[in-house]
Amino acid sequence: MSLEKQDDFDHRTWLKRKDLTPIETVFLTALIYIDKRLRIVDYLELLEDAYYKVNLQMPKSHTEQYDLDNKFWYWYPLYSLGFFSVLAYIVAAVSGALLGFYYSPSAAGDPTVAYQSVKMIMQDVQFGYALRSIHRWAAQIMMAAVFLHMLRVYFTGSYKEPRELNWLLGIILISLSMVFGYTGYLLPWNQLAFWAGQIGVEMALATPIVGEWGAQLLFGGFTLGQATLVRMYILHVFILPFVVTALIALHVGIVWVQGIAEPH
Ligand code: HEM
């Protein structure tokens, strides 16, 4: 059914037709109301058109290519690892946002506040122990899934033309996921965190030419302190979530447009 656009078209009379069920009438009234103001039907049609045009350019699926009918290919479960990474990422994001209600990076120049707040989450907050465990496990499971997903893409040759850009985007994603993990690891400001931070500063300082500048930028100086923790905190909760979410959306969007590759 097409929604008429002429000025003399009377929607009210048209909607009173006998053959419409009450649900259809409510749906169409809402659709016409929104469409009159935002022209969504036009834009949806444009989007649909673009989608089909792009899809025509895409290679055949594995099933079509090898004329497999609907036979189950036994490597297919490994094709779910990318989606599994997305799920783990969502669990980490939601549990992380909840942890954010209780965690505090530092106060008045005292980074031990962070350690105290994690201790409080573990001991006093209802389900705090579970929340922190879910966040930590989700992050680790995500890293494992992303790595295995990369192996799947590599061994099925799915990185080849026309998917090279998505492979490069994947490299950026796995690198940023590691930075995500590292910045989160430092947040409890316990012994593990402190010494992992120390290794980070020393690695930065050992880098030729840009070492000192890198240590200043990332760790807030040559020794660990409140500036280090606040930098890690802002990266972990303010910058990386937006950047990584946007890049995952782009990565999955490209898969949607290109279709899944047949194994080479
Ligand atoms: C945050 C990390 C990542 C997420 C959430 C993610 C998500 C996904 C998803 C959902 C798919 C659809 C197919 C599938 O599930 O296997 C996919 C495909 C793909 N991914 Fe990733 N991915 C990530 C990291 C990577 C990495 C590290 C690489 C490689 C360096 C990569 C390269 C690709 C390529 C080339 C495809 C297309 C594969 C095909 O068409 O068969 N991705 N990704």
PDB file of C-alpha atoms and ligand atoms in Angstrom:
ATOM      1  CA  MET A   1       0.000   0.000   0.000  1.00  0.00           C
ATOM      2  CA  SER A   2       1.400   3.423  -0.847  1.00  0.00           C
ATOM      3  CA  LEU A   3       0.661   6.496   1.204  1.00  0.00           C
ATOM      4  CA  GLU A   4      -0.677   9.205  -1.102  1.00  0.00           C
ATOM      5  CA  LYS A   5       1.108  12.550  -1.012  1.00  0.00           C
ATOM      6  CA  GLN A   6      -1.378  14.779  -2.916  1.00  0.00           C
ATOM      7  CA  ASP A   7      -2.779  17.716  -0.969  1.00  0.00           C
ATOM      8  CA  ASP A   8      -6.387  16.818  -1.822  1.00  0.00           C
ATOM      9  CA  PHE A   9      -6.022  13.281  -0.481  1.00  0.00           C
ATOM     10  CA  ASP A  10      -8.272  12.876   2.565  1.00  0.00           C
ATOM     11  CA  HIS A  11      -6.605  10.493   5.031  1.00  0.00           C
ATOM     12  CA  ARG A  12      -9.484  10.635   7.487  1.00  0.00           C
ATOM     13  CA  THR A  13     -12.110   9.304   5.050  1.00  0.00           C
ATOM     14  CA  TRP A  14      -9.671   6.765   3.675  1.00  0.00           C
ATOM     15  CA  LEU A  15      -8.938   5.425   7.183  1.00  0.00           C
ATOM     16  CA  LYS A  16     -12.664   4.858   7.794  1.00  0.00           C
ATOM     17  CA  ARG A  17     -12.698   2.069   5.177  1.00  0.00           C
ATOM     18  CA  LYS A  18     -14.527  -1.026   6.390  1.00  0.00           C
ATOM     19  CA  ASP A  19     -11.779  -3.517   5.504  1.00  0.00           C
ATOM     20  CA  LEU A  20      -9.261  -2.179   8.075  1.00  0.00           C
ATOM     21  CA  THR A  21      -8.941  -3.931  11.441  1.00  0.00           C
ATOM     22  CA  PRO A  22      -8.703  -1.669  14.538  1.00  0.00           C
ATOM     23  CA  ILE A  23      -4.969  -2.505  14.871  1.00  0.00           C
ATOM     24  CA  GLU A  24      -4.354  -1.539  11.228  1.00  0.00           C
ATOM     25  CA  THR A  25      -6.260   1.725  11.750  1.00  0.00           C
ATOM     26  CA  VAL A  26      -4.152   2.621  14.818  1.00  0.00           C
ATOM     27  CA  PHE A  27      -0.912   1.675  13.033  1.00  0.00           C
ATOM     28  CA  LEU A  28      -1.771   3.610   9.872  1.00  0.00           C
ATOM     29  CA  THR A  29      -2.979   6.664  11.800  1.00  0.00           C
ATOM     30  CA  ALA A  30       0.331   6.742  13.695  1.00  0.00           C
ATOM     31  CA  LEU A  31       2.324   6.169  10.511  1.00  0.00           C
ATOM     32  CA  ILE A  32       0.520   8.931   8.615  1.00  0.00           C
ATOM     33  CA  TYR A  33       0.921  11.305  11.584  1.00  0.00           C
ATOM     34  CA  ILE A  34       4.687  10.715  11.725  1.00  0.00           C
ATOM     35  CA  ASP A  35       5.127  10.597   7.952  1.00  0.00           C
ATOM     36  CA  LYS A  36       3.346  13.947   7.455  1.00  0.00           C
ATOM     37  CA  ARG A  37       5.893  15.547   9.779  1.00  0.00           C
ATOM     38  CA  LEU A  38       9.131  13.603   9.133  1.00  0.00           C
ATOM     39  CA  ARG A  39       8.629  11.977   5.683  1.00  0.00           C
ATOM     40  CA  ILE A  40       9.930   8.679   7.066  1.00  0.00           C
ATOM     41  CA  VAL A  41       8.389   6.570   4.291  1.00  0.00           C
ATOM     42  CA  ASP A  42      10.451   8.430   1.663  1.00  0.00           C
ATOM     43  CA  TYR A  43      13.655   7.956   3.626  1.00  0.00           C
ATOM     44  CA  LEU A  44      12.962   4.277   4.328  1.00  0.00           C
ATOM     45  CA  GLU A  45      12.390   3.702   0.603  1.00  0.00           C
ATOM     46  CA  LEU A  46      15.708   5.435  -0.199  1.00  0.00           C
ATOM     47  CA  LEU A  47      17.469   3.209   2.336  1.00  0.00           C
ATOM     48  CA  GLU A  48      15.861   0.038   0.984  1.00  0.00           C
ATOM     49  CA  ASP A  49      16.818   1.008  -2.554  1.00  0.00           C
ATOM     50  CA  ALA A  50      20.438   1.651  -1.541  1.00  0.00           C
ATOM     51  CA  TYR A  51      20.568  -1.672   0.320  1.00  0.00           C
ATOM     52  CA  TYR A  52      19.424  -3.700  -2.713  1.00  0.00           C
ATOM     53  CA  LYS A  53      21.775  -1.843  -5.074  1.00  0.00           C
ATOM     54  CA  VAL A  54      24.747  -2.539  -2.797  1.00  0.00           C
ATOM     55  CA  ASN A  55      23.717  -6.159  -2.266  1.00  0.00           C
ATOM     56  CA  LEU A  56      23.662  -6.844  -5.992  1.00  0.00           C
ATOM     57  CA  GLN A  57      27.433  -6.263  -6.073  1.00  0.00           C
ATOM     58  CA  MET A  58      28.169  -8.874  -3.437  1.00  0.00           C
ATOM     59  CA  PRO A  59      29.645 -12.340  -4.018  1.00  0.00           C
ATOM     60  CA  LYS A  60      27.536 -15.452  -3.633  1.00  0.00           C
ATOM     61  CA  SER A  61      27.185 -17.127  -0.268  1.00  0.00           C
ATOM     62  CA  HIS A  62      29.097 -20.321   0.427  1.00  0.00           C
ATOM     63  CA  THR A  63      25.907 -22.358   0.040  1.00  0.00           C
ATOM     64  CA  GLU A  64      25.133 -20.830  -3.370  1.00  0.00           C
ATOM     65  CA  GLN A  65      28.731 -21.040  -4.585  1.00  0.00           C
ATOM     66  CA  TYR A  66      29.149 -24.742  -3.908  1.00  0.00           C
ATOM     67  CA  ASP A  67      25.527 -25.640  -4.571  1.00  0.00           C
ATOM     68  CA  LEU A  68      25.114 -27.085  -1.103  1.00  0.00           C
ATOM     69  CA  ASP A  69      21.337 -26.664  -0.788  1.00  0.00           C
ATOM     70  CA  ASN A  70      20.767 -26.485   2.910  1.00  0.00           C
ATOM     71  CA  LYS A  71      23.466 -28.910   3.960  1.00  0.00           C
ATOM     72  CA  PHE A  72      25.025 -27.902   7.261  1.00  0.00           C
ATOM     73  CA  TRP A  73      28.671 -26.970   6.968  1.00  0.00           C
ATOM     74  CA  TYR A  74      30.483 -28.085  10.083  1.00  0.00           C
ATOM     75  CA  TRP A  75      32.611 -24.951  10.542  1.00  0.00           C
ATOM     76  CA  TYR A  76      29.526 -22.724  10.715  1.00  0.00           C
ATOM     77  CA  PRO A  77      29.444 -22.479  14.557  1.00  0.00           C
ATOM     78  CA  LEU A  78      32.772 -20.660  14.375  1.00  0.00           C
ATOM     79  CA  TYR A  79      31.002 -17.974  12.317  1.00  0.00           C
ATOM     80  CA  SER A  80      29.101 -16.958  15.451  1.00  0.00           C
ATOM     81  CA  LEU A  81      32.259 -15.820  17.283  1.00  0.00           C
ATOM     82  CA  GLY A  82      31.943 -12.237  16.030  1.00  0.00           C
ATOM     83  CA  PHE A  83      28.407 -12.004  17.322  1.00  0.00           C
ATOM     84  CA  PHE A  84      29.539 -13.672  20.560  1.00  0.00           C
ATOM     85  CA  SER A  85      32.105 -10.853  20.924  1.00  0.00           C
ATOM     86  CA  VAL A  86      29.315  -8.296  20.510  1.00  0.00           C
ATOM     87  CA  LEU A  87      27.237 -10.037  23.212  1.00  0.00           C
ATOM     88  CA  ALA A  88      30.171 -10.128  25.660  1.00  0.00           C
ATOM     89  CA  TYR A  89      30.819  -6.451  24.892  1.00  0.00           C
ATOM     90  CA  ILE A  90      27.203  -5.559  25.715  1.00  0.00           C
ATOM     91  CA  VAL A  91      27.363  -7.490  29.020  1.00  0.00           C
ATOM     92  CA  ALA A  92      30.632  -5.717  29.905  1.00  0.00           C
ATOM     93  CA  ALA A  93      29.161  -2.324  28.972  1.00  0.00           C
ATOM     94  CA  VAL A  94      26.001  -2.745  31.050  1.00  0.00           C
ATOM     95  CA  SER A  95      27.792  -4.187  34.114  1.00  0.00           C
ATOM     96  CA  GLY A  96      30.483  -1.495  33.745  1.00  0.00           C
ATOM     97  CA  ALA A  97      27.881   1.282  33.725  1.00  0.00           C
ATOM     98  CA  LEU A  98      26.391  -0.148  36.942  1.00  0.00           C
ATOM     99  CA  LEU A  99      29.838  -0.408  38.559  1.00  0.00           C
ATOM    100  CA  GLY A 100      30.312   3.242  37.651  1.00  0.00           C
ATOM    101  CA  PHE A 101      27.617   4.181  40.159  1.00  0.00           C
ATOM    102  CA  TYR A 102      29.873   3.023  42.994  1.00  0.00           C
ATOM    103  CA  TYR A 103      33.454   3.330  41.779  1.00  0.00           C
ATOM    104  CA  SER A 104      35.423   6.489  42.373  1.00  0.00           C
ATOM    105  CA  PRO A 105      38.892   7.002  40.821  1.00  0.00           C
ATOM    106  CA  SER A 106      40.363   9.363  43.406  1.00  0.00           C
ATOM    107  CA  ALA A 107      39.557  12.267  45.666  1.00  0.00           C
ATOM    108  CA  ALA A 108      41.661  15.274  46.642  1.00  0.00           C
ATOM    109  CA  GLY A 109      44.776  13.776  45.092  1.00  0.00           C
ATOM    110  CA  ASP A 110      44.439  10.441  46.874  1.00  0.00           C
ATOM    111  CA  PRO A 111      44.285   7.463  44.470  1.00  0.00           C
ATOM    112  CA  THR A 112      43.774   4.970  47.339  1.00  0.00           C
ATOM    113  CA  VAL A 113      40.135   6.108  47.273  1.00  0.00           C
ATOM    114  CA  ALA A 114      39.810   3.899  44.177  1.00  0.00           C
ATOM    115  CA  TYR A 115      40.947   0.820  46.092  1.00  0.00           C
ATOM    116  CA  GLN A 116      38.560   1.641  48.940  1.00  0.00           C
ATOM    117  CA  SER A 117      35.629   2.034  46.550  1.00  0.00           C
ATOM    118  CA  VAL A 118      36.323  -1.354  44.928  1.00  0.00           C
ATOM    119  CA  LYS A 119      36.565  -2.892  48.404  1.00  0.00           C
ATOM    120  CA  MET A 120      33.229  -1.280  49.234  1.00  0.00           C
ATOM    121  CA  ILE A 121      31.685  -2.711  46.025  1.00  0.00           C
ATOM    122  CA  MET A 122      32.939  -6.195  46.977  1.00  0.00           C
ATOM    123  CA  GLN A 123      31.876  -6.092  50.620  1.00  0.00           C
ATOM    124  CA  ASP A 124      28.963  -3.702  51.082  1.00  0.00           C
ATOM    125  CA  VAL A 125      27.090  -3.191  47.807  1.00  0.00           C
ATOM    126  CA  GLN A 126      24.202  -5.631  47.182  1.00  0.00           C
ATOM    127  CA  PHE A 127      25.367  -8.023  44.444  1.00  0.00           C
ATOM    128  CA  GLY A 128      28.501  -5.850  44.092  1.00  0.00           C
ATOM    129  CA  TYR A 129      30.746  -8.913  44.152  1.00  0.00           C
ATOM    130  CA  ALA A 130      28.677 -10.502  41.380  1.00  0.00           C
ATOM    131  CA  LEU A 131      28.618  -7.271  39.372  1.00  0.00           C
ATOM    132  CA  ARG A 132      32.383  -6.899  39.448  1.00  0.00           C
ATOM    133  CA  SER A 133      32.866 -10.580  38.541  1.00  0.00           C
ATOM    134  CA  ILE A 134      30.421 -10.323  35.634  1.00  0.00           C
ATOM    135  CA  HIS A 135      32.269  -7.256  34.334  1.00  0.00           C
ATOM    136  CA  ARG A 136      35.689  -8.892  34.607  1.00  0.00           C
ATOM    137  CA  TRP A 137      34.602 -12.206  33.094  1.00  0.00           C
ATOM    138  CA  ALA A 138      32.686 -10.535  30.261  1.00  0.00           C
ATOM    139  CA  ALA A 139      35.793  -8.508  29.387  1.00  0.00           C
ATOM    140  CA  GLN A 140      38.020 -11.581  29.365  1.00  0.00           C
ATOM    141  CA  ILE A 141      35.521 -13.686  27.426  1.00  0.00           C
ATOM    142  CA  MET A 142      35.216 -10.874  24.898  1.00  0.00           C
ATOM    143  CA  MET A 143      38.993 -10.800  24.347  1.00  0.00           C
ATOM    144  CA  ALA A 144      39.080 -14.587  23.856  1.00  0.00           C
ATOM    145  CA  ALA A 145      36.095 -14.467  21.474  1.00  0.00           C
ATOM    146  CA  VAL A 146      37.578 -11.591  19.456  1.00  0.00           C
ATOM    147  CA  PHE A 147      40.876 -13.451  19.094  1.00  0.00           C
ATOM    148  CA  LEU A 148      39.158 -16.694  17.997  1.00  0.00           C
ATOM    149  CA  HIS A 149      36.918 -14.660  15.639  1.00  0.00           C
ATOM    150  CA  MET A 150      40.068 -13.213  14.063  1.00  0.00           C
ATOM    151  CA  LEU A 151      41.469 -16.746  13.591  1.00  0.00           C
ATOM    152  CA  ARG A 152      38.177 -17.830  11.981  1.00  0.00           C
ATOM    153  CA  VAL A 153      38.291 -14.882   9.594  1.00  0.00           C
ATOM    154  CA  TYR A 154      41.937 -15.637   8.783  1.00  0.00           C
ATOM    155  CA  PHE A 155      41.593 -19.387   8.189  1.00  0.00           C
ATOM    156  CA  THR A 156      38.461 -19.046   6.050  1.00  0.00           C
ATOM    157  CA  GLY A 157      40.234 -16.342   3.996  1.00  0.00           C
ATOM    158  CA  SER A 158      37.393 -13.923   4.721  1.00  0.00           C
ATOM    159  CA  TYR A 159      39.797 -10.974   4.917  1.00  0.00           C
ATOM    160  CA  LYS A 160      40.305 -11.039   1.130  1.00  0.00           C
ATOM    161  CA  GLU A 161      38.788  -8.608  -1.376  1.00  0.00           C
ATOM    162  CA  PRO A 162      36.309  -6.914  -0.906  1.00  0.00           C
ATOM    163  CA  ARG A 163      36.675  -7.239   2.904  1.00  0.00           C
ATOM    164  CA  GLU A 164      40.199  -5.849   3.464  1.00  0.00           C
ATOM    165  CA  LEU A 165      38.897  -2.667   5.054  1.00  0.00           C
ATOM    166  CA  ASN A 166      36.861  -4.616   7.585  1.00  0.00           C
ATOM    167  CA  TRP A 167      39.966  -6.667   8.428  1.00  0.00           C
ATOM    168  CA  LEU A 168      41.910  -3.434   9.071  1.00  0.00           C
ATOM    169  CA  LEU A 169      39.003  -2.130  11.142  1.00  0.00           C
ATOM    170  CA  GLY A 170      39.197  -5.432  13.060  1.00  0.00           C
ATOM    171  CA  ILE A 171      42.894  -4.831  13.812  1.00  0.00           C
ATOM    172  CA  ILE A 172      41.984  -1.397  15.212  1.00  0.00           C
ATOM    173  CA  LEU A 173      39.160  -2.999  17.231  1.00  0.00           C
ATOM    174  CA  ILE A 174      41.313  -5.731  18.787  1.00  0.00           C
ATOM    175  CA  SER A 175      43.998  -3.136  19.653  1.00  0.00           C
ATOM    176  CA  LEU A 176      41.472  -0.789  21.245  1.00  0.00           C
ATOM    177  CA  SER A 177      39.924  -3.752  23.114  1.00  0.00           C
ATOM    178  CA  MET A 178      43.356  -4.434  24.625  1.00  0.00           C
ATOM    179  CA  VAL A 179      43.688  -0.799  25.678  1.00  0.00           C
ATOM    180  CA  PHE A 180      40.184  -1.113  27.139  1.00  0.00           C
ATOM    181  CA  GLY A 181      41.354  -4.142  29.137  1.00  0.00           C
ATOM    182  CA  TYR A 182      44.583  -2.487  30.288  1.00  0.00           C
ATOM    183  CA  THR A 183      42.942   0.744  31.436  1.00  0.00           C
ATOM    184  CA  GLY A 184      40.298  -1.273  33.324  1.00  0.00           C
ATOM    185  CA  TYR A 185      42.976  -3.461  34.946  1.00  0.00           C
ATOM    186  CA  LEU A 186      44.547  -0.385  36.533  1.00  0.00           C
ATOM    187  CA  LEU A 187      41.310   1.008  37.986  1.00  0.00           C
ATOM    188  CA  PRO A 188      41.142  -1.054  41.252  1.00  0.00           C
ATOM    189  CA  TRP A 189      44.564   0.434  42.126  1.00  0.00           C
ATOM    190  CA  ASN A 190      45.573  -2.781  43.912  1.00  0.00           C
ATOM    191  CA  GLN A 191      49.003  -4.410  43.688  1.00  0.00           C
ATOM    192  CA  LEU A 192      48.255  -6.015  40.318  1.00  0.00           C
ATOM    193  CA  ALA A 193      47.104  -2.662  38.965  1.00  0.00           C
ATOM    194  CA  PHE A 194      50.008  -0.679  40.352  1.00  0.00           C
ATOM    195  CA  TRP A 195      52.702  -2.976  38.977  1.00  0.00           C
ATOM    196  CA  ALA A 196      50.960  -3.342  35.636  1.00  0.00           C
ATOM    197  CA  GLY A 197      50.971   0.462  35.543  1.00  0.00           C
ATOM    198  CA  GLN A 198      54.668   0.493  36.412  1.00  0.00           C
ATOM    199  CA  ILE A 199      55.414  -1.843  33.485  1.00  0.00           C
ATOM    200  CA  GLY A 200      53.378   0.479  31.243  1.00  0.00           C
ATOM    201  CA  VAL A 201      55.318   3.608  32.262  1.00  0.00           C
ATOM    202  CA  GLU A 202      58.628   1.808  31.816  1.00  0.00           C
ATOM    203  CA  MET A 203      57.615   0.509  28.393  1.00  0.00           C
ATOM    204  CA  ALA A 204      56.599   4.027  27.387  1.00  0.00           C
ATOM    205  CA  LEU A 205      59.897   5.467  28.676  1.00  0.00           C
ATOM    206  CA  ALA A 206      61.882   2.755  26.859  1.00  0.00           C
ATOM    207  CA  THR A 207      60.378   3.837  23.523  1.00  0.00           C
ATOM    208  CA  PRO A 208      62.921   5.770  21.440  1.00  0.00           C
ATOM    209  CA  ILE A 209      62.392   9.513  20.742  1.00  0.00           C
ATOM    210  CA  VAL A 210      58.710   9.813  21.782  1.00  0.00           C
ATOM    211  CA  GLY A 211      59.052   7.838  25.052  1.00  0.00           C
ATOM    212  CA  GLU A 212      58.976  10.694  27.582  1.00  0.00           C
ATOM    213  CA  TRP A 213      56.234  12.483  25.716  1.00  0.00           C
ATOM    214  CA  GLY A 214      54.180   9.240  25.575  1.00  0.00           C
ATOM    215  CA  ALA A 215      54.637   8.616  29.320  1.00  0.00           C
ATOM    216  CA  GLN A 216      53.481  12.168  30.078  1.00  0.00           C
ATOM    217  CA  LEU A 217      50.476  11.874  27.811  1.00  0.00           C
ATOM    218  CA  LEU A 218      49.270   8.410  28.837  1.00  0.00           C
ATOM    219  CA  PHE A 219      50.410   8.106  32.445  1.00  0.00           C
ATOM    220  CA  GLY A 220      50.483  11.744  33.494  1.00  0.00           C
ATOM    221  CA  GLY A 221      54.210  11.686  34.353  1.00  0.00           C
ATOM    222  CA  PHE A 222      57.171   9.363  34.874  1.00  0.00           C
ATOM    223  CA  THR A 223      55.882   7.923  38.154  1.00  0.00           C
ATOM    224  CA  LEU A 224      52.444   6.548  38.959  1.00  0.00           C
ATOM    225  CA  GLY A 225      49.970   8.651  40.858  1.00  0.00           C
ATOM    226  CA  GLN A 226      46.577  10.267  40.836  1.00  0.00           C
ATOM    227  CA  ALA A 227      47.159  11.710  37.335  1.00  0.00           C
ATOM    228  CA  THR A 228      47.747   8.156  36.006  1.00  0.00           C
ATOM    229  CA  LEU A 229      44.566   6.804  37.531  1.00  0.00           C
ATOM    230  CA  VAL A 230      42.383   9.657  36.304  1.00  0.00           C
ATOM    231  CA  ARG A 231      43.753   9.256  32.765  1.00  0.00           C
ATOM    232  CA  MET A 232      42.995   5.518  32.844  1.00  0.00           C
ATOM    233  CA  TYR A 233      39.531   6.230  34.221  1.00  0.00           C
ATOM    234  CA  ILE A 234      38.607   8.785  31.570  1.00  0.00           C
ATOM    235  CA  LEU A 235      39.924   6.538  28.790  1.00  0.00           C
ATOM    236  CA  HIS A 236      38.037   3.530  30.187  1.00  0.00           C
ATOM    237  CA  VAL A 237      34.661   5.099  30.910  1.00  0.00           C
ATOM    238  CA  PHE A 238      34.452   8.169  28.708  1.00  0.00           C
ATOM    239  CA  ILE A 239      36.521   7.811  25.531  1.00  0.00           C
ATOM    240  CA  LEU A 240      36.863   4.106  24.685  1.00  0.00           C
ATOM    241  CA  PRO A 241      33.189   3.136  25.167  1.00  0.00           C
ATOM    242  CA  PHE A 242      32.070   5.676  22.536  1.00  0.00           C
ATOM    243  CA  VAL A 243      34.903   4.996  20.094  1.00  0.00           C
ATOM    244  CA  VAL A 244      34.699   1.172  20.354  1.00  0.00           C
ATOM    245  CA  THR A 245      30.881   1.108  20.178  1.00  0.00           C
ATOM    246  CA  ALA A 246      30.947   3.282  17.043  1.00  0.00           C
ATOM    247  CA  LEU A 247      33.640   1.126  15.416  1.00  0.00           C
ATOM    248  CA  ILE A 248      31.803  -2.136  16.250  1.00  0.00           C
ATOM    249  CA  ALA A 249      28.642  -0.667  14.710  1.00  0.00           C
ATOM    250  CA  LEU A 250      30.620   0.256  11.576  1.00  0.00           C
ATOM    251  CA  HIS A 251      32.285  -3.201  11.469  1.00  0.00           C
ATOM    252  CA  VAL A 252      28.969  -5.055  11.764  1.00  0.00           C
ATOM    253  CA  GLY A 253      27.323  -2.552   9.371  1.00  0.00           C
ATOM    254  CA  ILE A 254      29.944  -3.399   6.731  1.00  0.00           C
ATOM    255  CA  VAL A 255      29.296  -7.141   7.284  1.00  0.00           C
ATOM    256  CA  TRP A 256      25.583  -6.433   6.828  1.00  0.00           C
ATOM    257  CA  VAL A 257      26.178  -4.613   3.550  1.00  0.00           C
ATOM    258  CA  GLN A 258      28.770  -7.066   2.171  1.00  0.00           C
ATOM    259  CA  GLY A 259      27.273 -10.323   3.416  1.00  0.00           C
ATOM    260  CA  ILE A 260      29.332 -13.111   5.002  1.00  0.00           C
ATOM    261  CA  ALA A 261      32.212 -14.342   2.860  1.00  0.00           C
ATOM    262  CA  GLU A 262      32.286 -17.826   1.403  1.00  0.00           C
ATOM    263  CA  PRO A 263      35.456 -19.694   2.487  1.00  0.00           C
ATOM    264  CA  HIS A 264      38.290 -19.224  -0.048  1.00  0.00           C
TER     265      HIS A 264
HETATM  266  C1  HEM B   1      35.450  -5.942  19.074  1.00  0.00           C
HETATM  267  C2  HEM B   1      35.832  -6.862  18.258  1.00  0.00           C
HETATM  268  C3  HEM B   1      35.019  -7.448  17.115  1.00  0.00           C
HETATM  269  C4  HEM B   1      33.657  -7.598  16.977  1.00  0.00           C
HETATM  270  C5  HEM B   1      32.585  -7.233  17.995  1.00  0.00           C
HETATM  271  C6  HEM B   1      33.423  -8.195  15.673  1.00  0.00           C
HETATM  272  C7  HEM B   1      32.174  -8.544  15.163  1.00  0.00           C
HETATM  273  C8  HEM B   1      31.974  -9.187  13.949  1.00  0.00           C
HETATM  274  C9  HEM B   1      30.727  -9.812  13.523  1.00  0.00           C
HETATM  275  C10 HEM B   1      29.431  -9.869  14.333  1.00  0.00           C
HETATM  276  C11 HEM B   1      30.934 -10.309  12.277  1.00  0.00           C
HETATM  277  C12 HEM B   1      29.917 -11.125  11.434  1.00  0.00           C
HETATM  278  C13 HEM B   1      30.445 -12.535  11.169  1.00  0.00           C
HETATM  279  C14 HEM B   1      30.802 -13.323  12.381  1.00  0.00           C
HETATM  280  O1  HEM B   1      30.122 -13.185  13.411  1.00  0.00           O
HETATM  281  O2  HEM B   1      31.795 -14.072  12.312  1.00  0.00           O
HETATM  282  C15 HEM B   1      32.292  -9.970  11.883  1.00  0.00           C
HETATM  283  C16 HEM B   1      32.876 -10.266  10.674  1.00  0.00           C
HETATM  284  C17 HEM B   1      34.173  -9.927  10.298  1.00  0.00           C
HETATM  285  N1  HEM B   1      35.157  -9.499  11.161  1.00  0.00           N
HETATM  286 FE1  HEM B   1      34.886  -8.962  13.074  1.00  0.00          FE
HETATM  287  N2  HEM B   1      34.631  -8.359  15.034  1.00  0.00           N
HETATM  288  C18 HEM B   1      35.628  -7.931  15.886  1.00  0.00           C
HETATM  289  C19 HEM B   1      36.986  -7.996  15.658  1.00  0.00           C
HETATM  290  C20 HEM B   1      37.563  -8.360  14.463  1.00  0.00           C
HETATM  291  C21 HEM B   1      38.984  -8.559  14.254  1.00  0.00           C
HETATM  292  C22 HEM B   1      40.044  -8.445  15.336  1.00  0.00           C
HETATM  293  C23 HEM B   1      39.140  -8.850  12.929  1.00  0.00           C
HETATM  294  C24 HEM B   1      40.417  -9.106  12.160  1.00  0.00           C
HETATM  295  C25 HEM B   1      41.528  -8.475  12.352  1.00  0.00           C
HETATM  296  C26 HEM B   1      37.829  -8.844  12.292  1.00  0.00           C
HETATM  297  C27 HEM B   1      37.571  -9.022  10.958  1.00  0.00           C
HETATM  298  C28 HEM B   1      36.339  -9.342  10.434  1.00  0.00           C
HETATM  299  C29 HEM B   1      36.071  -9.619   9.022  1.00  0.00           C
HETATM  300  C30 HEM B   1      37.082  -9.529   7.864  1.00  0.00           C
HETATM  301  C31 HEM B   1      34.711  -9.984   8.946  1.00  0.00           C
HETATM  302  C32 HEM B   1      33.938 -10.413   7.687  1.00  0.00           C
HETATM  303  C33 HEM B   1      33.986 -11.936   7.713  1.00  0.00           C
HETATM  304  C34 HEM B   1      33.098 -12.623   6.723  1.00  0.00           C
HETATM  305  O3  HEM B   1      32.486 -11.937   5.906  1.00  0.00           O
HETATM  306  O4  HEM B   1      33.025 -13.860   6.798  1.00  0.00           O
HETATM  307  N3  HEM B   1      36.888  -8.576  13.268  1.00  0.00           N
HETATM  308  N4  HEM B   1      32.908  -9.295  12.933  1.00  0.00           N
END
